[in-house]
Amino acid sequence: MAQDKWSAELRPNINFATQDIGNADLKTGFGFEAAVGYRFMPHLGAYVGWGWNKFASDTPSFPGTGNTDFEMTGYTFGLQFIHPINNSSLSYLIRAGGIYNHIEVENDAGDITADSDHGLGWEIGAGLQVDLGSNWNLRPQIGYRALSRDIEIGNTTTDVDLNYISFGVGIAKIF
């Protein structure tokens, strides 16, 4: 195992909402995450990052008429455990942490019709790390994210839960 302790990862995601928001039927979403990690023990490290994820709905929803998009953006942080599988180029990866995100609601024209402000949520994930050589790794992962926020529309405050299962394949550079 190399003595390199830092990593940088970029991971595009495909996302599946576990429930709708109000009367908005959420379609399959997409997004990406960018993270930096620091390994402080042989198999355990911390990560911080930023992500953007979008869910479309072609149903008029509570903030207006026409198609509505729900975007969740913000920060990630937590711990990740990466352990080799025997003497192969594969390792398993487990991560758990928090998110500090907000939900924006956008109309057909791309105007933000509601914003939840940032708040804390949580995430868990598991996957593999495949050593590609020259300190490059491929990291297919499945995860779950949960965020509950209040969105104010006019004089009405609505509790919104944006929870989803995410599948992504990241590319990481160890340095």
C-alpha positions as a printed NumPy array, in Angstrom:
array([[  0.   ,   0.   ,   0.   ],
       [  1.358,   3.401,  -0.936],
       [  2.104,   5.972,   1.748],
       [  0.063,   8.593,  -0.098],
       [ -2.622,   9.997,   2.195],
       [ -4.589,  12.489,   0.074],
       [ -7.171,  11.783,  -2.616],
       [ -9.302,  13.828,  -4.993],
       [-12.429,  12.269,  -6.501],
       [-15.012,  13.269,  -9.108],
       [-18.147,  11.122,  -9.251],
       [-21.157,  11.573, -11.545],
       [-24.371,  10.089, -10.101],
       [-27.734,   8.798, -11.191],
       [-30.34 ,   9.269,  -8.452],
       [-33.651,   7.625,  -7.578],
       [-35.937,   9.565,  -5.203],
       [-37.562,   7.359,  -2.565],
       [-40.681,   9.565,  -2.423],
       [-42.314,  12.418,  -4.277],
       [-42.316,  16.004,  -3.042],
       [-45.871,  17.234,  -2.591],
       [-47.723,  16.48 ,  -5.821],
       [-44.488,  16.626,  -7.868],
       [-43.708,  13.201,  -9.346],
       [-39.895,  13.164,  -9.24 ],
       [-38.161,  11.6  , -12.226],
       [-34.781,   9.864, -12.162],
       [-32.225,  12.483, -11.183],
       [-28.588,  13.083, -11.956],
       [-25.703,  15.052, -10.552],
       [-22.087,  14.918,  -9.467],
       [-19.901,  15.067,  -6.382],
       [-16.339,  16.346,  -6.   ],
       [-14.455,  15.44 ,  -2.83 ],
       [-11.046,  15.561,  -1.197],
       [-10.037,  12.891,   1.292],
       [ -7.296,  12.471,   3.869],
       [ -6.356,   9.014,   5.188],
       [ -5.256,   9.366,   8.831],
       [ -5.121,   5.618,   9.637],
       [ -4.167,   2.69 ,   7.367],
       [ -7.774,   2.166,   6.19 ],
       [ -9.737,   5.085,   7.666],
       [ -9.951,   8.625,   6.401],
       [-12.07 ,  11.757,   6.347],
       [-13.626,  13.421,   3.304],
       [-15.127,  16.805,   2.452],
       [-16.733,  17.821,  -0.792],
       [-19.409,  19.618,  -2.754],
       [-22.232,  18.242,  -4.875],
       [-25.078,  19.176,  -7.188],
       [-28.05 ,  16.891,  -7.85 ],
       [-31.194,  17.603,  -9.882],
       [-34.611,  15.943, -10.05 ],
       [-37.118,  16.952, -12.73 ],
       [-40.892,  16.765, -12.518],
       [-43.256,  17.284, -15.428],
       [-46.198,  17.688, -13.063],
       [-47.302,  21.158, -11.964],
       [-46.351,  21.285,  -8.297],
       [-47.059,  23.367,  -5.226],
       [-44.75 ,  26.291,  -6.158],
       [-46.342,  26.92 ,  -9.541],
       [-47.494,  25.537, -12.847],
       [-45.566,  23.711, -15.543],
       [-42.471,  21.594, -15.198],
       [-40.629,  21.915, -11.909],
       [-37.04 ,  21.013, -11.085],
       [-35.727,  20.31 ,  -7.605],
       [-31.999,  20.868,  -7.116],
       [-30.061,  19.88 ,  -4.01 ],
       [-26.64 ,  21.474,  -3.667],
       [-24.183,  21.787,  -0.847],
       [-21.422,  20.179,   1.117],
       [-20.524,  16.659,   2.224],
       [-18.301,  15.504,   5.066],
       [-17.645,  12.284,   6.905],
       [-15.503,   9.198,   7.325],
       [-14.658,   6.521,   4.8  ],
       [-13.166,   3.097,   5.365],
       [-11.304,   1.451,   2.452],
       [ -9.896,  -2.044,   2.994],
       [ -8.168,  -4.352,   0.455],
       [ -9.871,  -7.612,  -0.536],
       [ -7.172, -10.286,  -0.152],
       [ -4.137,  -9.423,  -2.299],
       [ -6.124,  -8.165,  -5.278],
       [ -6.446,  -4.735,  -6.859],
       [ -9.933,  -4.484,  -5.288],
       [-10.873,  -2.882,  -1.981],
       [-14.268,  -2.423,  -0.392],
       [-15.376,   1.06 ,   0.579],
       [-17.82 ,   2.131,   3.293],
       [-18.634,   5.752,   4.05 ],
       [-20.92 ,   7.615,   6.425],
       [-21.288,  11.286,   7.046],
       [-23.304,  14.427,   6.903],
       [-24.525,  16.795,   4.253],
       [-25.092,  20.524,   4.593],
       [-27.354,  21.221,   1.63 ],
       [-30.314,  23.238,   0.45 ],
       [-33.157,  22.532,  -1.959],
       [-34.007,  24.962,  -4.745],
       [-37.279,  24.743,  -6.655],
       [-37.1  ,  26.041, -10.24 ],
       [-39.863,  26.659, -12.791],
       [-39.86 ,  26.112, -16.585],
       [-37.965,  29.36 , -17.174],
       [-35.195,  28.398, -14.739],
       [-36.321,  30.923, -12.126],
       [-35.915,  29.898,  -8.489],
       [-39.421,  29.889,  -7.   ],
       [-38.444,  28.579,  -3.559],
       [-35.252,  27.89 ,  -1.589],
       [-34.99 ,  25.967,   1.657],
       [-31.748,  27.51 ,   2.945],
       [-28.955,  25.167,   4.047],
       [-29.442,  22.524,   6.71 ],
       [-27.965,  19.268,   7.955],
       [-28.793,  15.839,   6.584],
       [-26.944,  12.535,   6.389],
       [-25.514,  10.054,   3.901],
       [-24.234,   6.483,   3.829],
       [-22.552,   4.579,   1.023],
       [-20.762,   1.405,   0.042],
       [-18.839,   0.294,  -2.995],
       [-15.575,  -0.904,  -4.41 ],
       [-12.264,   0.707,  -5.159],
       [-10.472,  -0.681,  -8.223],
       [ -6.754,   0.111,  -8.503],
       [ -6.061,   1.276, -12.063],
       [ -2.339,   1.893, -11.506],
       [ -0.288,   5.09 , -11.186],
       [ -2.351,   6.042,  -8.091],
       [ -5.622,   6.192, -10.054],
       [ -8.711,   4.384,  -8.739],
       [-12.199,   3.672, -10.026],
       [-14.865,   3.837,  -7.286],
       [-18.34 ,   2.478,  -8.141],
       [-20.662,   3.235,  -5.203],
       [-24.264,   3.043,  -4.084],
       [-25.5  ,   5.402,  -1.415],
       [-28.463,   6.923,   0.356],
       [-28.941,  10.593,   1.227],
       [-31.588,  12.203,   3.394],
       [-32.389,  15.898,   3.814],
       [-35.456,  17.453,   5.485],
       [-35.975,  21.184,   5.059],
       [-38.774,  23.738,   5.233],
       [-39.67 ,  25.611,   2.063],
       [-41.716,  28.805,   2.291],
       [-44.07 ,  29.573,  -0.574],
       [-46.025,  32.758,  -0.032],
       [-47.302,  32.561,   3.545],
       [-47.204,  28.763,   3.666],
       [-44.292,  26.762,   5.047],
       [-44.037,  23.183,   3.791],
       [-41.794,  20.456,   5.2  ],
       [-39.93 ,  18.847,   2.287],
       [-37.987,  15.585,   2.468],
       [-35.605,  14.908,  -0.412],
       [-34.316,  11.375,   0.157],
       [-32.752,   9.33 ,  -2.595],
       [-30.67 ,   6.331,  -3.568],
       [-27.642,   7.258,  -5.632],
       [-25.414,   5.192,  -7.907],
       [-22.184,   6.655,  -9.197],
       [-18.802,   5.704, -10.559],
       [-16.039,   7.984,  -9.377],
       [-12.487,   8.425, -10.551],
       [ -9.993,   9.181,  -7.786],
       [ -6.357,  10.245,  -7.795],
       [ -4.252,   9.388,  -4.743],
       [ -1.378,  11.738,  -3.913]])
